[in-house]
Short mmCIF file of N, CA, C and O in Angstrom, two decimals:
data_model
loop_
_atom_site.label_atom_id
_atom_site.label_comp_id
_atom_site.label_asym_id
_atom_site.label_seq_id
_atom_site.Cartn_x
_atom_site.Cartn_y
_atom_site.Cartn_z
N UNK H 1 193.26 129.85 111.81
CA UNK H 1 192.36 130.14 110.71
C UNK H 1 191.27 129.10 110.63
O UNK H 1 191.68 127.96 110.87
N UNK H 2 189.86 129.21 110.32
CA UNK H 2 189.18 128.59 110.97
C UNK H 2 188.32 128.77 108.84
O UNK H 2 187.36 129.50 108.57
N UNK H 3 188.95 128.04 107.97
CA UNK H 3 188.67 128.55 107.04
C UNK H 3 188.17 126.65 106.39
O UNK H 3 189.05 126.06 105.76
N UNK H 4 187.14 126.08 106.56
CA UNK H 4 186.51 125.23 106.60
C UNK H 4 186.16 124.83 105.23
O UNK H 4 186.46 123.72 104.80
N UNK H 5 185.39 125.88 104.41
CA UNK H 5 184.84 125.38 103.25
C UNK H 5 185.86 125.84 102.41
O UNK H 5 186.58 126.82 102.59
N UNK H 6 185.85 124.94 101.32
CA UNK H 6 186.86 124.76 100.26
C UNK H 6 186.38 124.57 99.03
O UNK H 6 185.72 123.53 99.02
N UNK H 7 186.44 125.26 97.66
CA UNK H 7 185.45 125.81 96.44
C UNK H 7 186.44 125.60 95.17
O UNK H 7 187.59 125.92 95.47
N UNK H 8 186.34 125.26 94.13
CA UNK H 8 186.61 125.49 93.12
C UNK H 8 185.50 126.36 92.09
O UNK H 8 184.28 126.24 92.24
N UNK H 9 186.09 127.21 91.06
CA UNK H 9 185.36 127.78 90.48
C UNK H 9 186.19 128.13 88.86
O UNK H 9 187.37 128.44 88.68
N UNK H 10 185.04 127.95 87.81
CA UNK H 10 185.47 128.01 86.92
C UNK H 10 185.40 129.37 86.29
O UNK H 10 184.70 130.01 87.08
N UNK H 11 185.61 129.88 85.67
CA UNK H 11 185.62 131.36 85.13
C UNK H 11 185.70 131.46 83.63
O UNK H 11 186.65 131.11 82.94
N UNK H 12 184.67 131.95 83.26
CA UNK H 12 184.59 131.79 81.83
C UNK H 12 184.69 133.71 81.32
O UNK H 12 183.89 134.47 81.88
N UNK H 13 185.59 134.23 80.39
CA UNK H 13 185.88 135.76 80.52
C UNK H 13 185.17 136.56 78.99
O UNK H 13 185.48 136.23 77.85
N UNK H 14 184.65 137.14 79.19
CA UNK H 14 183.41 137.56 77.97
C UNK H 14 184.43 137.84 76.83
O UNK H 14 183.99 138.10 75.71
N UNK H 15 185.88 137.81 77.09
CA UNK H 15 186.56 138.02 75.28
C UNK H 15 187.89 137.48 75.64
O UNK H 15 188.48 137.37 76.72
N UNK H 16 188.14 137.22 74.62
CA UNK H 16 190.12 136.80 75.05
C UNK H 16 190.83 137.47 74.18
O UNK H 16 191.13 137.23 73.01
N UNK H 17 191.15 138.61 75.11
CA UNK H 17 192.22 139.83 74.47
C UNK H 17 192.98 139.46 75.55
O UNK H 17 192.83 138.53 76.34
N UNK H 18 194.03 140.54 75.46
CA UNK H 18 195.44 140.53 76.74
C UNK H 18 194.78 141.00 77.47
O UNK H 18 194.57 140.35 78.49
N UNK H 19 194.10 142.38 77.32
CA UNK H 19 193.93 143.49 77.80
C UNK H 19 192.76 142.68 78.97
O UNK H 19 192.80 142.88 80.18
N UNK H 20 192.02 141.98 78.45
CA UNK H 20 191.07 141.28 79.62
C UNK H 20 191.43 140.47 80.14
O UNK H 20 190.72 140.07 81.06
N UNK H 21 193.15 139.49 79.82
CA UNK H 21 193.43 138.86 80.83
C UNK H 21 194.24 139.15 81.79
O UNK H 21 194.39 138.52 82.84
N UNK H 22 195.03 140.59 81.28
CA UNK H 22 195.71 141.28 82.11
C UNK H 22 194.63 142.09 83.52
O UNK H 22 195.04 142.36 84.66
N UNK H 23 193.44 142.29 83.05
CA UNK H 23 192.85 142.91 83.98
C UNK H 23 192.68 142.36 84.80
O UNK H 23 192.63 142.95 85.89
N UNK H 24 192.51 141.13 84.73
CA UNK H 24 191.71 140.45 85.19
C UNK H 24 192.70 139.43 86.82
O UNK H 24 192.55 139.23 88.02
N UNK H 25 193.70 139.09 85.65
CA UNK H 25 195.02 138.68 86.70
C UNK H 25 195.18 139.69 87.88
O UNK H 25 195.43 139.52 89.08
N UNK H 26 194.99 140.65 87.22
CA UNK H 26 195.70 141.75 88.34
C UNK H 26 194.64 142.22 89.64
O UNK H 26 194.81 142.67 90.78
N UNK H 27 193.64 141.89 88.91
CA UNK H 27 192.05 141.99 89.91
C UNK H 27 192.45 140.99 90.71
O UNK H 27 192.43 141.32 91.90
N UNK H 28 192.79 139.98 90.52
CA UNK H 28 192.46 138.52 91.25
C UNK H 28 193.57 138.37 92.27
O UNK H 28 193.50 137.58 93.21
N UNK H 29 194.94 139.43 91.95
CA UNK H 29 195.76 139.25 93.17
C UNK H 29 195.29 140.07 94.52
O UNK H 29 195.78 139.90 95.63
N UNK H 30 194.39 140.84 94.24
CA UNK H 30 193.51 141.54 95.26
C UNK H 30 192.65 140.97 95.85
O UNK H 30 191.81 141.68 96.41
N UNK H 31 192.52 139.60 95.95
CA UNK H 31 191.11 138.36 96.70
C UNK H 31 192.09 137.66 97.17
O UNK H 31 192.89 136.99 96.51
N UNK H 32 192.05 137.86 98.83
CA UNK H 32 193.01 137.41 99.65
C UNK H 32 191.80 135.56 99.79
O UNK H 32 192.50 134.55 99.86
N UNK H 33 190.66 135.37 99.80
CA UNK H 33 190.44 134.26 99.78
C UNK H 33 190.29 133.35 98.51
O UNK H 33 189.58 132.35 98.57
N UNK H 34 191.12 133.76 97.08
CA UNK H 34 191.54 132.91 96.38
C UNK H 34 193.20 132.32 96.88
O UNK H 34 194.26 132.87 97.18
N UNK H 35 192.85 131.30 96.80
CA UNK H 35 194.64 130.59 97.04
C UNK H 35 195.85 130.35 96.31
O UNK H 35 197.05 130.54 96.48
N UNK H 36 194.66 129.56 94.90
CA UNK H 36 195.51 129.21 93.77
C UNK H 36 194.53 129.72 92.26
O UNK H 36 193.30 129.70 92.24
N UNK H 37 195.35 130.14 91.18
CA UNK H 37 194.11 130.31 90.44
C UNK H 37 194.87 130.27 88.84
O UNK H 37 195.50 131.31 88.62
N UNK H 38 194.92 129.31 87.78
CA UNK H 38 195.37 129.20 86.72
C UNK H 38 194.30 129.48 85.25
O UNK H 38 193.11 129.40 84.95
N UNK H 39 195.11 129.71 84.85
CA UNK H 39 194.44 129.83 83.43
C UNK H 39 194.61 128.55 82.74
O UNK H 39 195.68 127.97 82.91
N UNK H 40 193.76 128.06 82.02
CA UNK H 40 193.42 126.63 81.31
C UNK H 40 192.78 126.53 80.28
O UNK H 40 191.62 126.93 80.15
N UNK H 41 193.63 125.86 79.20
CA UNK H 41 192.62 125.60 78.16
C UNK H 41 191.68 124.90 78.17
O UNK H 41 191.80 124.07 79.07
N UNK H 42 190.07 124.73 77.24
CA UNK H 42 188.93 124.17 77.60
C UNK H 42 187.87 124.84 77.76
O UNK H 42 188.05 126.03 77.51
N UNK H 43 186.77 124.57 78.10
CA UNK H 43 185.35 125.20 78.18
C UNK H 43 185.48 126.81 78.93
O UNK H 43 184.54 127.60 78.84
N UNK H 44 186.41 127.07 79.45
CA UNK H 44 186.32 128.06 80.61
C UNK H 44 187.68 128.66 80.27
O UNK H 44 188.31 128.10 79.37
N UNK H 45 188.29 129.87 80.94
CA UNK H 45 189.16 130.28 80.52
C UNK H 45 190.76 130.00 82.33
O UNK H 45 191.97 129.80 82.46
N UNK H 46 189.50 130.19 83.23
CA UNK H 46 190.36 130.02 85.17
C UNK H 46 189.49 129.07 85.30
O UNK H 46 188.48 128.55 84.82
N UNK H 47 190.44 129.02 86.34
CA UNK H 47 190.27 127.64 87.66
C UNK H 47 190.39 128.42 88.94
O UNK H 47 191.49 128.94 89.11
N UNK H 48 189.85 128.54 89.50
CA UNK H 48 190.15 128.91 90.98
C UNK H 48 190.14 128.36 92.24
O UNK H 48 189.05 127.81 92.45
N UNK H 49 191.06 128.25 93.35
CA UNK H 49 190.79 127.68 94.68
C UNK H 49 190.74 128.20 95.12
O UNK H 49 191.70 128.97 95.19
N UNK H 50 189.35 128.46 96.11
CA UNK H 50 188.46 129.65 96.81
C UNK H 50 188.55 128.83 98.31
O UNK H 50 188.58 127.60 98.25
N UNK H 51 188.59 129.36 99.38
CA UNK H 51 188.85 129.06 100.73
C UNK H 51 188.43 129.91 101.59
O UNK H 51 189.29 130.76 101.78
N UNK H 52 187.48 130.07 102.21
CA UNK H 52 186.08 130.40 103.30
C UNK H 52 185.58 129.80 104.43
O UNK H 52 185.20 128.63 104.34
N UNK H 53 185.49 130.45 105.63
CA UNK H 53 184.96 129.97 106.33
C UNK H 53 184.10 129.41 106.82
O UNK H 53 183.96 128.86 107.91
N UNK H 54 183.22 129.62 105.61
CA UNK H 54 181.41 129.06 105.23
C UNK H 54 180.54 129.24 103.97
O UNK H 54 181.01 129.54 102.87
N UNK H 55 179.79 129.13 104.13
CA UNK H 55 179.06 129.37 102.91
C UNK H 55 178.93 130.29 102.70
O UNK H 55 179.21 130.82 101.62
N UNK H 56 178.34 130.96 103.90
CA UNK H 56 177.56 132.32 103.73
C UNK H 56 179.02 133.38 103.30
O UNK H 56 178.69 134.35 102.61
N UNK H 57 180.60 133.31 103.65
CA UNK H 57 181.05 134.31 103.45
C UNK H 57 181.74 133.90 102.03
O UNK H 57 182.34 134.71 101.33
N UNK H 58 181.58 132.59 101.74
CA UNK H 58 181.80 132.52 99.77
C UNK H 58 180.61 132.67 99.10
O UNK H 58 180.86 132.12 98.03
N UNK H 59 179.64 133.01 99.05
CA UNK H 59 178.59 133.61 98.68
C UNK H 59 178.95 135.03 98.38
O UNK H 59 178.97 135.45 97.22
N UNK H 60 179.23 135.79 99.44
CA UNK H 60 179.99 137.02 99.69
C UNK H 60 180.56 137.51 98.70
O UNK H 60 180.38 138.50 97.99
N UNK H 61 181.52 136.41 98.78
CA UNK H 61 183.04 136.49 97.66
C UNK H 61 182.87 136.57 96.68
O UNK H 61 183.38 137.40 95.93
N UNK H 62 181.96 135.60 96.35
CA UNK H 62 181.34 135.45 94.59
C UNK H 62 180.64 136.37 94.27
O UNK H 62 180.64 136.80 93.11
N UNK H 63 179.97 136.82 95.12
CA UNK H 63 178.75 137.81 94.43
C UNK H 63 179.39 139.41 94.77
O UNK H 63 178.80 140.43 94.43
N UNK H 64 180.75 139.41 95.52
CA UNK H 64 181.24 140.85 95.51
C UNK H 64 182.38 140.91 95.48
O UNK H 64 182.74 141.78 96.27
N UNK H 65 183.23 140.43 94.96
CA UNK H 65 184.23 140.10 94.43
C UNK H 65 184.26 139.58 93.17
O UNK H 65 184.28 140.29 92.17
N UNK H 66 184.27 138.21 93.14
CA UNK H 66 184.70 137.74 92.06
C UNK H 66 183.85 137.92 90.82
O UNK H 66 184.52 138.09 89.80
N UNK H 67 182.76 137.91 90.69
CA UNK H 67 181.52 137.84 89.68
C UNK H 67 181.90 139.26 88.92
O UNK H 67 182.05 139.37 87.70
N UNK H 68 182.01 140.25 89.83
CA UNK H 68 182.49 141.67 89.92
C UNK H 68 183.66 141.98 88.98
O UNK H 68 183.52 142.92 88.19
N UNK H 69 185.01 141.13 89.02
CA UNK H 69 185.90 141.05 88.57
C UNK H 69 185.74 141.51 86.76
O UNK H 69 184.95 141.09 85.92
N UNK H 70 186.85 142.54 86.65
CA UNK H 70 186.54 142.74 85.33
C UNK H 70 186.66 141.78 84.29
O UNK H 70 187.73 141.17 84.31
N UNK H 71 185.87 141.46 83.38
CA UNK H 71 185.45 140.76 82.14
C UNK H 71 184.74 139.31 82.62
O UNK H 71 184.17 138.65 81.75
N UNK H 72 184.77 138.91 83.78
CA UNK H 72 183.91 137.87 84.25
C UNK H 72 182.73 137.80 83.37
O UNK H 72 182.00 138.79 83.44
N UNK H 73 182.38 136.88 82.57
CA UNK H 73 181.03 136.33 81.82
C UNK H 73 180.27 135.59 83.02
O UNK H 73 179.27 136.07 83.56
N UNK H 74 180.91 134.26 83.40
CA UNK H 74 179.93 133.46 83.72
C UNK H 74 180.89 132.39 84.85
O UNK H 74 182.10 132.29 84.67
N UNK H 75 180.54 132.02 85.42
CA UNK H 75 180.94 131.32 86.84
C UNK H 75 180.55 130.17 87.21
O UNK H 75 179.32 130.10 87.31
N UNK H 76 181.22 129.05 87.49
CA UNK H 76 180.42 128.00 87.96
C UNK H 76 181.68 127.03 88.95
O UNK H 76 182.82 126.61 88.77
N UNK H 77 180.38 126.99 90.38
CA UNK H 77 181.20 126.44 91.56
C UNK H 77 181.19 125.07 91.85
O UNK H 77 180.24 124.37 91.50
N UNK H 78 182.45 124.47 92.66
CA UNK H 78 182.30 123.19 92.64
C UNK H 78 182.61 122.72 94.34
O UNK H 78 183.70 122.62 94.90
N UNK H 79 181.66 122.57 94.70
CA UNK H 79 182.09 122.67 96.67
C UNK H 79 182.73 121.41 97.24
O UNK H 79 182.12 120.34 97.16
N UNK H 80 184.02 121.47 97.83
CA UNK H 80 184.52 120.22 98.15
C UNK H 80 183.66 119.43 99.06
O UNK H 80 183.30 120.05 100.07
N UNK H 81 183.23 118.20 98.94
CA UNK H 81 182.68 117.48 99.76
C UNK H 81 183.99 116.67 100.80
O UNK H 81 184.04 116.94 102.00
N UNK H 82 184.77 115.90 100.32
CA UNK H 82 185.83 115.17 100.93
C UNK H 82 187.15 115.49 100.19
O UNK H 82 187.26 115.37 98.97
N UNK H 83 188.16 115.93 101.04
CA UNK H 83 189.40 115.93 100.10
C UNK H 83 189.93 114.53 100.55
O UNK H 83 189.73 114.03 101.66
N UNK H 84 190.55 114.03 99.63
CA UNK H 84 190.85 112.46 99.38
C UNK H 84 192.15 112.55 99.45
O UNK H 84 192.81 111.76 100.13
N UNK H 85 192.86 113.85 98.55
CA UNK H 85 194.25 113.89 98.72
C UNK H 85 194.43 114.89 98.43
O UNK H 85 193.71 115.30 97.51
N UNK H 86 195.44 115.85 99.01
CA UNK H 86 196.19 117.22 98.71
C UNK H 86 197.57 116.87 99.28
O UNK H 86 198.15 115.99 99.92
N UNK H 87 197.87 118.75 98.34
CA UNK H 87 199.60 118.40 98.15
C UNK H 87 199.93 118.36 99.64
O UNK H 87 198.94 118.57 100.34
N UNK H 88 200.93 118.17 100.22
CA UNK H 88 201.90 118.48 101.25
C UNK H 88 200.71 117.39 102.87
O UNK H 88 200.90 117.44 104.09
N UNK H 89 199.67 116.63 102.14
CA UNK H 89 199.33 116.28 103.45
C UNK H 89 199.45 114.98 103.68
O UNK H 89 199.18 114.52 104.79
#
């Protein structure tokens, strides 16, 4: 797997009912290039770890996939420059 670029993204969801976080969960097990993705209290409602082979195909992702995702408001990405430390390495 030749999956290079590595993304966090925040997800902010236009209402907080069940009904939009249930949709929304269930949307997100269908994006085989999210990895990990929690719900969090704070400015935003997800966290996501997005994993791509480049730019150009998380561009892709975001703009046809995820953005897409039902009740998605608003989005904001954070592109790994250096990982310093992760689990299991």
């Amino acid at each position: 797997l030749d999956l290079g670029l590595l993304a966090f993204i925040e997800i902010a969801i236009d209402r907080t009912s069940v009904d939009a976080f249930d949709r929304f969960r269930a949307a997100m097990q269908r994006i085989a290039q999210v990895e990990e993705c929690y719900m969090v209290a704070g400015g935003f409602d997800y966290l996501l770890k997005v994993r791509t082979g480049d730019i150009a195909e998380y561009r892709r992702v975001l703009g046809e996939r995820i953005s897409s995702l039902p009740h998605v408001a608003s989005t904001s990405t954070f592109v790994v420059m250096e990982a310093v430390k992760e689990a299991g390495a």
